[in-house]
XYZ file of C-alpha atoms in Angstrom:
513
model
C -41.671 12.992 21.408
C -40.446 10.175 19.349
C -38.050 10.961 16.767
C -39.095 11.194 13.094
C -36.027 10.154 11.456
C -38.174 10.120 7.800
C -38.283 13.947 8.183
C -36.463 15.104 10.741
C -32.703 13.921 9.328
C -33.447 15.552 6.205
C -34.406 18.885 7.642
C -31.337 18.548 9.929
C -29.168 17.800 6.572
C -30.525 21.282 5.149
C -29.427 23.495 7.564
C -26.200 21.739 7.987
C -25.431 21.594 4.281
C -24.683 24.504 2.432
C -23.451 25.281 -1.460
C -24.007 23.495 -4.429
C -24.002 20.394 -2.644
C -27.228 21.556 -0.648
C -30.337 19.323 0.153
C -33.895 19.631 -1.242
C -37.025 18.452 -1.167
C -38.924 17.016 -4.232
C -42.164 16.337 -4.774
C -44.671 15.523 -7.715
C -48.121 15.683 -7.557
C -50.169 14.780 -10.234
C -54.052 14.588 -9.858
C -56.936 13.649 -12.947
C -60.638 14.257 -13.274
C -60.935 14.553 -16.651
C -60.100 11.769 -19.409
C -61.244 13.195 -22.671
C -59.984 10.321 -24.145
C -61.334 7.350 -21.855
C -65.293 6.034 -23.907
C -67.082 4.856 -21.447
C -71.334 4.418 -21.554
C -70.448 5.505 -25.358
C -69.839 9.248 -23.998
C -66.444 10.480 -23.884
C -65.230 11.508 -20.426
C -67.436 8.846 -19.172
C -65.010 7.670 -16.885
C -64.178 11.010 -15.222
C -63.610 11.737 -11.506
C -64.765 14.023 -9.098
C -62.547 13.944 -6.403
C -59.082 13.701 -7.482
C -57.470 17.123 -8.263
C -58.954 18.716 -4.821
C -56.993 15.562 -3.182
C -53.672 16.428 -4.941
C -54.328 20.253 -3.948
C -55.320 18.616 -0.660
C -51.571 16.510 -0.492
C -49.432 20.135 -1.225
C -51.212 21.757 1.607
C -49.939 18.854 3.338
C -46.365 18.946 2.101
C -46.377 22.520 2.383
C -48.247 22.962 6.509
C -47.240 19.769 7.920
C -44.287 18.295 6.309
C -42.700 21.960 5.796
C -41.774 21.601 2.076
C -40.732 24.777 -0.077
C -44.057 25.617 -2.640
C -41.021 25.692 -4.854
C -39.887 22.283 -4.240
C -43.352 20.732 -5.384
C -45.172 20.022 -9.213
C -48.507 19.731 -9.309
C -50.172 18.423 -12.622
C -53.257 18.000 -13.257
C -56.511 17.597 -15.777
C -54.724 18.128 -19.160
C -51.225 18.865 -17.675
C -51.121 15.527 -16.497
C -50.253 13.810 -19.170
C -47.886 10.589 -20.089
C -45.071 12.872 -20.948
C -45.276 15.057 -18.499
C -45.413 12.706 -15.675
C -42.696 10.431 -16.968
C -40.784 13.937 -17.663
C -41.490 14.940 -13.904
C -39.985 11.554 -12.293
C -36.894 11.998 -14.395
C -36.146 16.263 -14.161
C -38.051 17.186 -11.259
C -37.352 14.061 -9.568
C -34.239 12.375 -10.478
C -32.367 14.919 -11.580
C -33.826 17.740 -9.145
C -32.506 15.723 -6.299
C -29.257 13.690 -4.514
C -28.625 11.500 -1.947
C -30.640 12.675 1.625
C -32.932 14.339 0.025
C -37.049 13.735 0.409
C -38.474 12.651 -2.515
C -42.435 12.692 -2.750
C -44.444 11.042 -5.693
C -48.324 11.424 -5.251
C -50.977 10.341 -7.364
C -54.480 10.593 -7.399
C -56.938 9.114 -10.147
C -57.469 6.043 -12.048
C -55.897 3.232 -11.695
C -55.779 0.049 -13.820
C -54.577 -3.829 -14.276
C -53.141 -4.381 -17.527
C -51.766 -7.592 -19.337
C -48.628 -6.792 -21.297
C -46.041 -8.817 -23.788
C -42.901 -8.332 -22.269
C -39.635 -8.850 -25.062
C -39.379 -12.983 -24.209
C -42.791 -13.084 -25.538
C -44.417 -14.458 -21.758
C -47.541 -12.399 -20.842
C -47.798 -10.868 -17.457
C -49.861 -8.658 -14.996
C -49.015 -5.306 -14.139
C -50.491 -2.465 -12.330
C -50.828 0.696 -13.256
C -51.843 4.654 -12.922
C -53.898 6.673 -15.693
C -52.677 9.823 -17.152
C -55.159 12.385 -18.422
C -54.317 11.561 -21.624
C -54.975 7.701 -21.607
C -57.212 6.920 -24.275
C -59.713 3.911 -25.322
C -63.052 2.500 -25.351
C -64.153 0.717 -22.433
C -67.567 -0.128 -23.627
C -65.531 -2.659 -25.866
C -65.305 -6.437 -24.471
C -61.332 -6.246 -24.459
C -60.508 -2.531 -24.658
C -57.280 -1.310 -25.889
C -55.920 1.404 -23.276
C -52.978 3.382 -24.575
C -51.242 5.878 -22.790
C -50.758 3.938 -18.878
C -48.143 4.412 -17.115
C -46.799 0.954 -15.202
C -46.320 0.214 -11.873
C -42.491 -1.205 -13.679
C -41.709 1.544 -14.968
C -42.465 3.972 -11.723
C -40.188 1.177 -9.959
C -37.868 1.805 -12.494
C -37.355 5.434 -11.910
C -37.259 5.432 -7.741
C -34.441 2.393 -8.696
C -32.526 5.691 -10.003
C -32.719 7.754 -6.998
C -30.259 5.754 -4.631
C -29.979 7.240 -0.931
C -33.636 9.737 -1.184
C -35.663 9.237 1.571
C -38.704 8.244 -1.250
C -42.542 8.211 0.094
C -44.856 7.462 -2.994
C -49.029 7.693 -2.091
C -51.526 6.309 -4.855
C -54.634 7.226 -4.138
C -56.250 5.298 -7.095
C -56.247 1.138 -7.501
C -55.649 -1.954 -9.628
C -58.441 -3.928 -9.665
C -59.288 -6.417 -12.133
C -60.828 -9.298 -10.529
C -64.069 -11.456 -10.854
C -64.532 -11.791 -7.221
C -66.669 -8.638 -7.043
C -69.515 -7.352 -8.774
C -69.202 -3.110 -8.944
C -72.729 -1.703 -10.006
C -73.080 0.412 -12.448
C -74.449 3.765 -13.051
C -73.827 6.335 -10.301
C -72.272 4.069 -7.991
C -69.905 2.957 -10.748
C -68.132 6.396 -11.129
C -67.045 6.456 -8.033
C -64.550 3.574 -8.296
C -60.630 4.522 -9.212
C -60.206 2.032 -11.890
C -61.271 1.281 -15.651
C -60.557 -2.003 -15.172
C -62.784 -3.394 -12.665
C -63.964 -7.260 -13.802
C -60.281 -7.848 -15.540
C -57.450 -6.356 -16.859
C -56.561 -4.586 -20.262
C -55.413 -6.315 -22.757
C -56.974 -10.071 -21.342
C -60.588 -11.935 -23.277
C -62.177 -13.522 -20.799
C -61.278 -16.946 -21.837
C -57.328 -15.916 -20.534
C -58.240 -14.776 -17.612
C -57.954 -17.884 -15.819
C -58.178 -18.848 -11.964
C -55.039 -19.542 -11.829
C -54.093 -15.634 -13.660
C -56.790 -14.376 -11.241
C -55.022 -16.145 -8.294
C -51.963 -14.599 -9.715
C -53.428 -11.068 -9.656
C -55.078 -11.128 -6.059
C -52.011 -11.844 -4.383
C -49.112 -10.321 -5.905
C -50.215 -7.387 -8.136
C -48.811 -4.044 -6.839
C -48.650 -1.003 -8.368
C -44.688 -0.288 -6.317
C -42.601 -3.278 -5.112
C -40.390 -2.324 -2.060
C -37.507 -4.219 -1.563
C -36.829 -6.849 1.140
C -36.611 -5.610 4.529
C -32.452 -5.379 5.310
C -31.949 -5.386 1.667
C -31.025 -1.956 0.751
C -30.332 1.215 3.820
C -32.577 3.491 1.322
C -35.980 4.685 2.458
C -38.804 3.804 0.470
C -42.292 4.516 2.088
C -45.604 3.369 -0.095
C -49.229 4.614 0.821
C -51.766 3.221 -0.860
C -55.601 3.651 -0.704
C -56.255 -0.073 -1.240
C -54.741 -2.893 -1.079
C -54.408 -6.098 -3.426
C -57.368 -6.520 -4.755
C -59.943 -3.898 -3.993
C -60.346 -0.433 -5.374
C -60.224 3.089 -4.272
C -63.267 5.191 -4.036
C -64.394 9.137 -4.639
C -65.883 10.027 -1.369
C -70.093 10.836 -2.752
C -70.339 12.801 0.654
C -66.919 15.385 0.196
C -65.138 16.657 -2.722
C -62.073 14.112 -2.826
C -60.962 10.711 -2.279
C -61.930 8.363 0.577
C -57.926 7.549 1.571
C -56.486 11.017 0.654
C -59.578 13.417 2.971
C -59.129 10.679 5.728
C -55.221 10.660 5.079
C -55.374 14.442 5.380
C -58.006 14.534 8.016
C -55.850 12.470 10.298
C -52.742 14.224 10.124
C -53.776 17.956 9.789
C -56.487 17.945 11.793
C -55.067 15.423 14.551
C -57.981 13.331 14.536
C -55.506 10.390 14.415
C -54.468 11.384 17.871
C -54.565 9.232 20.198
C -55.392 11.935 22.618
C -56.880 15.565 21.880
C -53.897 17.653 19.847
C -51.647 14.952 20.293
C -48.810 13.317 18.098
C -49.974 10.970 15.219
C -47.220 8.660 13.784
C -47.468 6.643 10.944
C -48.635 3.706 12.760
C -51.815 5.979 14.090
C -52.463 7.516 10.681
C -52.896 4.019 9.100
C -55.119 2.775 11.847
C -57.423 5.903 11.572
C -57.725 5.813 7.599
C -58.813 2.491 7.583
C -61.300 2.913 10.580
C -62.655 5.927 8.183
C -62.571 3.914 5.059
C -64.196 0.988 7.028
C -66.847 3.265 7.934
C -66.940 3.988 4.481
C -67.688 0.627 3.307
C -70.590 0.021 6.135
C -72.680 3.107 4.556
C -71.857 2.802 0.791
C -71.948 -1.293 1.171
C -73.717 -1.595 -2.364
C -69.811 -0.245 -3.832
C -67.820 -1.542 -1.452
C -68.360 -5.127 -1.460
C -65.140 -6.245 -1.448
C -64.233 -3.906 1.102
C -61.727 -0.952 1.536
C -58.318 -1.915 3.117
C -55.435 0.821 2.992
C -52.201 -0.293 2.755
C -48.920 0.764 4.103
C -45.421 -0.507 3.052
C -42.479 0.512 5.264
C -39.955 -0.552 7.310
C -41.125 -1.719 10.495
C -39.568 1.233 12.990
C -41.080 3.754 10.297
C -44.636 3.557 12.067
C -43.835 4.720 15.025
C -42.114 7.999 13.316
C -44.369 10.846 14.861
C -45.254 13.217 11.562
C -47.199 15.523 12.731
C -46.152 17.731 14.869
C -43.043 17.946 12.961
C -40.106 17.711 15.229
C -37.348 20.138 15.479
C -33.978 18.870 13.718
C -31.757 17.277 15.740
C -34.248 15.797 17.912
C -33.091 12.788 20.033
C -34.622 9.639 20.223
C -36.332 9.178 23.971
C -35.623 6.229 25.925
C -37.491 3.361 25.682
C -38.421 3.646 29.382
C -41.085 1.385 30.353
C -43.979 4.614 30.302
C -42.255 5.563 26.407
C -42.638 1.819 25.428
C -46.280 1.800 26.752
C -47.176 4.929 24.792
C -45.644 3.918 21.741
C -47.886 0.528 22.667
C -50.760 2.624 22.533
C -50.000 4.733 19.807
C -49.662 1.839 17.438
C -52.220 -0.227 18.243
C -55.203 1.157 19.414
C -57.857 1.200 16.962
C -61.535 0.426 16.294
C -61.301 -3.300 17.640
C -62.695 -5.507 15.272
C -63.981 -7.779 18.672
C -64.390 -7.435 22.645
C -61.332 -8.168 24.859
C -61.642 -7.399 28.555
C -58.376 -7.327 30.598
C -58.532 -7.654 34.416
C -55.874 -7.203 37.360
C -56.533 -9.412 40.131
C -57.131 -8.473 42.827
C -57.432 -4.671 41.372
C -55.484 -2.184 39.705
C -53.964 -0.623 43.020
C -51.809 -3.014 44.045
C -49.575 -3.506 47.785
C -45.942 -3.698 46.955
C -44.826 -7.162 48.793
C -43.174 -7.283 51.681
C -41.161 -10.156 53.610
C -43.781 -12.442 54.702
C -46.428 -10.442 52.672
C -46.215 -11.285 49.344
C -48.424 -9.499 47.153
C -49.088 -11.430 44.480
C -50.945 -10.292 41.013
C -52.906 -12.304 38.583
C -53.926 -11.379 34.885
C -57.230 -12.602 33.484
C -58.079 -11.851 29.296
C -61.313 -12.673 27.956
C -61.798 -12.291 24.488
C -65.342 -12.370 22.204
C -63.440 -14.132 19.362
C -60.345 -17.302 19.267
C -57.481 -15.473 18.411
C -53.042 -15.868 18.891
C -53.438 -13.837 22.396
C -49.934 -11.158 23.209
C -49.830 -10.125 26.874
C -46.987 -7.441 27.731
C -45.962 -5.895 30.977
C -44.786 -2.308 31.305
C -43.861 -2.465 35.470
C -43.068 -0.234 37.650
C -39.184 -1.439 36.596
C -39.634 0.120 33.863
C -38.963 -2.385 31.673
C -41.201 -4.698 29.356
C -42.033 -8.234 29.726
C -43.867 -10.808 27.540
C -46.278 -12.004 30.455
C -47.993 -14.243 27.441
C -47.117 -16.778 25.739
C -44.605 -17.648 27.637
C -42.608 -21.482 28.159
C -44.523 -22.609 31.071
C -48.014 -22.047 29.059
C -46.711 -23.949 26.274
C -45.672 -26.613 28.088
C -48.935 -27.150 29.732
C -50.726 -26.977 26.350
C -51.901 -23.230 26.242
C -49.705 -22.385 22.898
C -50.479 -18.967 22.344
C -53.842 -18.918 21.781
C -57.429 -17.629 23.433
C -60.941 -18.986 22.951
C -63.639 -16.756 22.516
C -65.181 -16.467 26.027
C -63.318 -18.412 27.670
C -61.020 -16.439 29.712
C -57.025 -16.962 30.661
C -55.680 -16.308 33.720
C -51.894 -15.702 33.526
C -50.413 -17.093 36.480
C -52.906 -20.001 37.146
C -52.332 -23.402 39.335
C -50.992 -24.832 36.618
C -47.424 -22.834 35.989
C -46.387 -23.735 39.666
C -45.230 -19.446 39.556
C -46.713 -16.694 41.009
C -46.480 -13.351 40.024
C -45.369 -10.607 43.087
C -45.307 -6.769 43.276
C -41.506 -6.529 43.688
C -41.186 -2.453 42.799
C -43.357 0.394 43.807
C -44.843 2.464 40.921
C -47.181 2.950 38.001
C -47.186 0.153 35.038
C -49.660 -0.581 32.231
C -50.764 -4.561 31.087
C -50.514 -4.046 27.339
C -53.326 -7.080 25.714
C -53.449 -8.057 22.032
C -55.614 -10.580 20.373
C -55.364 -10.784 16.446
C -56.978 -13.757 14.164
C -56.120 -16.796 14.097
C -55.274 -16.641 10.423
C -52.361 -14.052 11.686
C -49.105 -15.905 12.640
C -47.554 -14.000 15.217
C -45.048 -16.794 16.061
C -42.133 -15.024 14.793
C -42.395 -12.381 16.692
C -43.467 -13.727 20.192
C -41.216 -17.155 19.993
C -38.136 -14.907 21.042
C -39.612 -13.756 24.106
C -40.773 -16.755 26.343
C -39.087 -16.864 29.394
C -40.529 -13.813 31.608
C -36.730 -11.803 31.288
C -36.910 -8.322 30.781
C -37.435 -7.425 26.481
C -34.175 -6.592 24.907
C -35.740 -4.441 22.086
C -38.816 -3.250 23.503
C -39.963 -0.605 21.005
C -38.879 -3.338 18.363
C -41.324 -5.366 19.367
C -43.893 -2.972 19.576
C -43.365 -1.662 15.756
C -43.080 -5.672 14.536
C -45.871 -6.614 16.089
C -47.563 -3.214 14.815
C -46.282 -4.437 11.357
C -47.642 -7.583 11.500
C -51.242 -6.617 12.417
C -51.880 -3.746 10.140
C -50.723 -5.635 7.097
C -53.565 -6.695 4.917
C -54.661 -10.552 4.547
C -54.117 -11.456 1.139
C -55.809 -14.978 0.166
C -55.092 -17.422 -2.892
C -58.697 -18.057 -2.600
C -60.516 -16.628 -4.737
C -63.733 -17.223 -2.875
C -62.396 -15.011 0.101
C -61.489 -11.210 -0.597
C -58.519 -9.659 0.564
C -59.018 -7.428 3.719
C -57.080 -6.403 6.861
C -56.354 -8.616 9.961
C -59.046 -8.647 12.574
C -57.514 -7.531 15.850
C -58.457 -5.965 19.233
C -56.050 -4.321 21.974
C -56.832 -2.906 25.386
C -54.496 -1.548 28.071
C -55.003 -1.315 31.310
C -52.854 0.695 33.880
C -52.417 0.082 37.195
C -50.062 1.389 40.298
C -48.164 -1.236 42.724
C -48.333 1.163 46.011
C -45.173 1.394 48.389
């Protein structure tokens, strides 16, 4: 079992700790159906949810069964509870001053979202994100409604800013829309969207909402900014239900939110598993809630035209932190033995592949170990149904892993890093003046990615091109786990924002003494 440092050091700090100085867990969970105070079709409460208090009641089950937080520990506000006050009240008592450094610190929130245009005090305009309290109020039947009572994505960022040394995970299941590159329906279809602001944002006419403000908004509008990666040693995990862009859904077919019940789903019920009752780390969970919200999108495509592409914002090593089933404190990390590597391989990436790849052994997946004068030799051949930046690791019977492809002999004979569709690789051919030979008895699994072309894996594959054995394995695992489940964000405002499209296969096989 891989160790969940997230949870796992903070449970550990609990029992260790003791006094005053003792550490807790905080959490706020706010949820909204009702705005009383939102006009929308000319009917107050027009613009109320379904969904979003049984997903907050959904999220402190989770805290409570799975991530083994105190009932004690955790706020819930909702409907009229939820207010402006009351939230901003909650991140600074509950929060802030509820907790000190190694605590866990939870902020969940499911409802409306919004994109807003605001003055700041040099008199420059700019775009903002934000969440909706219960008590938000305005007329959205109006061209350019005033909305009074948001909260912004600034001022959340603001607060976590105070809690130095938490371990902070924040989940919005809501959105910040507010672009012209989608048309949402209205009438039924409408109230299922997370956001009042779904053709622009508050507090914009139409004549400033420019391409070059819209370009603005599609690519760097989010609702929490984490900082950059080596920049600070405090923890600071984001979920959110979409990503740049798009907006968040109430599921028509449940009683709660597309992300949250497939969030939920994943985790509590193990269907993120790789395997029947199995572990499900971050990197898992994401890949599962946006298979589900995918799914999602292909049966309710008259909503979801812009697609539905949850997000996750972490360090790179956090996705491979197992959360569910929670480990026991003082866990130790497992070796990144060549089987552990493989498994974390798997864990990561396998998903709903967006495209065929086959990956063959040659001449099979039993294999004779080589002997003097019989040399064994072994052959790799990838075919893929779409071009793509192909990743071929090796997890031998060594036990260590090996970056089979790219590699420096393919690049200098012109085969850069990349696959056409159909046409398949073979990795050794005549061409590298190498073969490859069964050296150690034992089992070992041929690990295969292929991700878009529009994906620039360079940075991660560039430092391993000469066959030697990977210094960091699991590190480059999680990076290139990182790299593939981020979303695709596009200046263009003809193209919407999405994930990656990316396929992985792995194939074991056993070199026989």
């Amino acid at each position: 079992m891989r160790f969940n440092a997230w949870f796992a050091l903070i449970l550990a700090s609990c029992i260790l700790s003791a006094g005053p100085s003792q550490a807790r867990d905080r959490a706020l969970v706010v949820g909204v159906n009702k705005y009383p105070n939102l006009i929308f079709e000319h009917a107050h409460g027009g613009k109320d949810l379904r969904g979003a208090v049984a997903d907050a009641e959904t999220f402190v089950d989770l805290l409570v069964n799975i991530f083994h937080f105190d009932r004690s520990d955790i706020k819930l506000l909702t409907d009229a509870q939820a207010t402006n006050r009351n939230i901003l009240d909650g991140l600074q008592t509950w929060l802030i001053d509820g907790s000190q450094p190694g605590d866990r610190v939870v902020l969940y929130f499911s409802g409306h979202g919004a994109t807003a245009a605001v003055r700041d005090a040099d008199g420059k305009t700019r775009l903002t994100s934000t969440i909706v309290p219960g008590d938000a109020a305005g007329d959205l039947d109006q061209d350019n409604p005033v909305i009074t009572g948001m909260i912004q994505g600034k001022t959340i960022g603001e607060y976590l800013a105070r809690m130095p040394g938490r371990r902070i995970m924040v989940m919005a299941d809501s959105c910040h829309s507010g672009s012209v590159t989608r048309d949402i329906g209205r009438a039924a279809d409408d109230r299922l969207v997370r956001t009042i602001t779904p053709r622009r944002p508050v507090g914009m006419t139409e004549a400033e909402f420019t391409p070059a403000v819209q370009t603005s908004l599609k690519t760097s509008n989010r609702l929490i900014e984490i900082p950059p990666r080596g920049a600070t040693a405090d923890s600071l995990v984001v979920w959110q239900a979409a990503t740049i862009d798009q907006v968040a859904f109430d599921d028509p077919d449940r009683l709660g939110g597309v992300f949250t019940q497939n969030f939920a789903d994943g985790l509590r019920d193990r269907k993120a598993a790789l395997h029947p009752g199995g572990e499900v780390t971050a990197g898992r969970l994401i890949n599962y809630v946006r298979d589900q919200s995918q799914a999602f999108c292909t049966g309710h495509s008259k909503v979801c035209q812009a697609g539905l592409t949850p997000d996750l914002k972490s360090e790179p090593a956090y996705r491979d932190f197992v959360l569910n089933p929670y480990p026991p404190p003082g866990t130790p990390p497992l070796p990144p033995s060549g089987q552990q590597v493989s498994a974390d391989a798997e864990n990561l990436l396998t998903h709903k592949n967006d495209f065929q790849v086959r990956a063959e052994i040659l001449p099979g997946t039993q294999i004779k170990l080589s002997r003097p004068g019989r040399p064994s030799q072994v052959q790799f051949r990838i075919t893929s149904a779409e071009a793509g930046t192909l990743v071929v690791l090796d997890t031998g019977p060594d036990g260590k892993l090996h970056q089979i492809f790219p590699n420096r002999r393919s690049q200098q004979n012109n085969k850069s890093g990349r696959v056409n569709a159909g046409a398949p690789i073979t990795i050794p051919d005549a061409s590298y003046g190498v073969a490859f030979t069964a050296t150690d008895p034992g089992p070992g699994t041929l690990l295969v990615l292929v991700a878009e072309q529009a994906l620039d894996l360079s940075g991660v594959i560039d430092r391993n091109l000469d066959f030697k054995a990977v210094t960091d394995p699991r590190g480059l695992v999680v990076e290139l786990a990182d790299r593939v489940q981020a979303p695709m964000i596009s200046p263009d405002l003809t193209i919407p924002n999405r994930g990656y499209r990316w396929a992985f296969v792995a194939v074991p096989y056993v070199v026989e003494p």
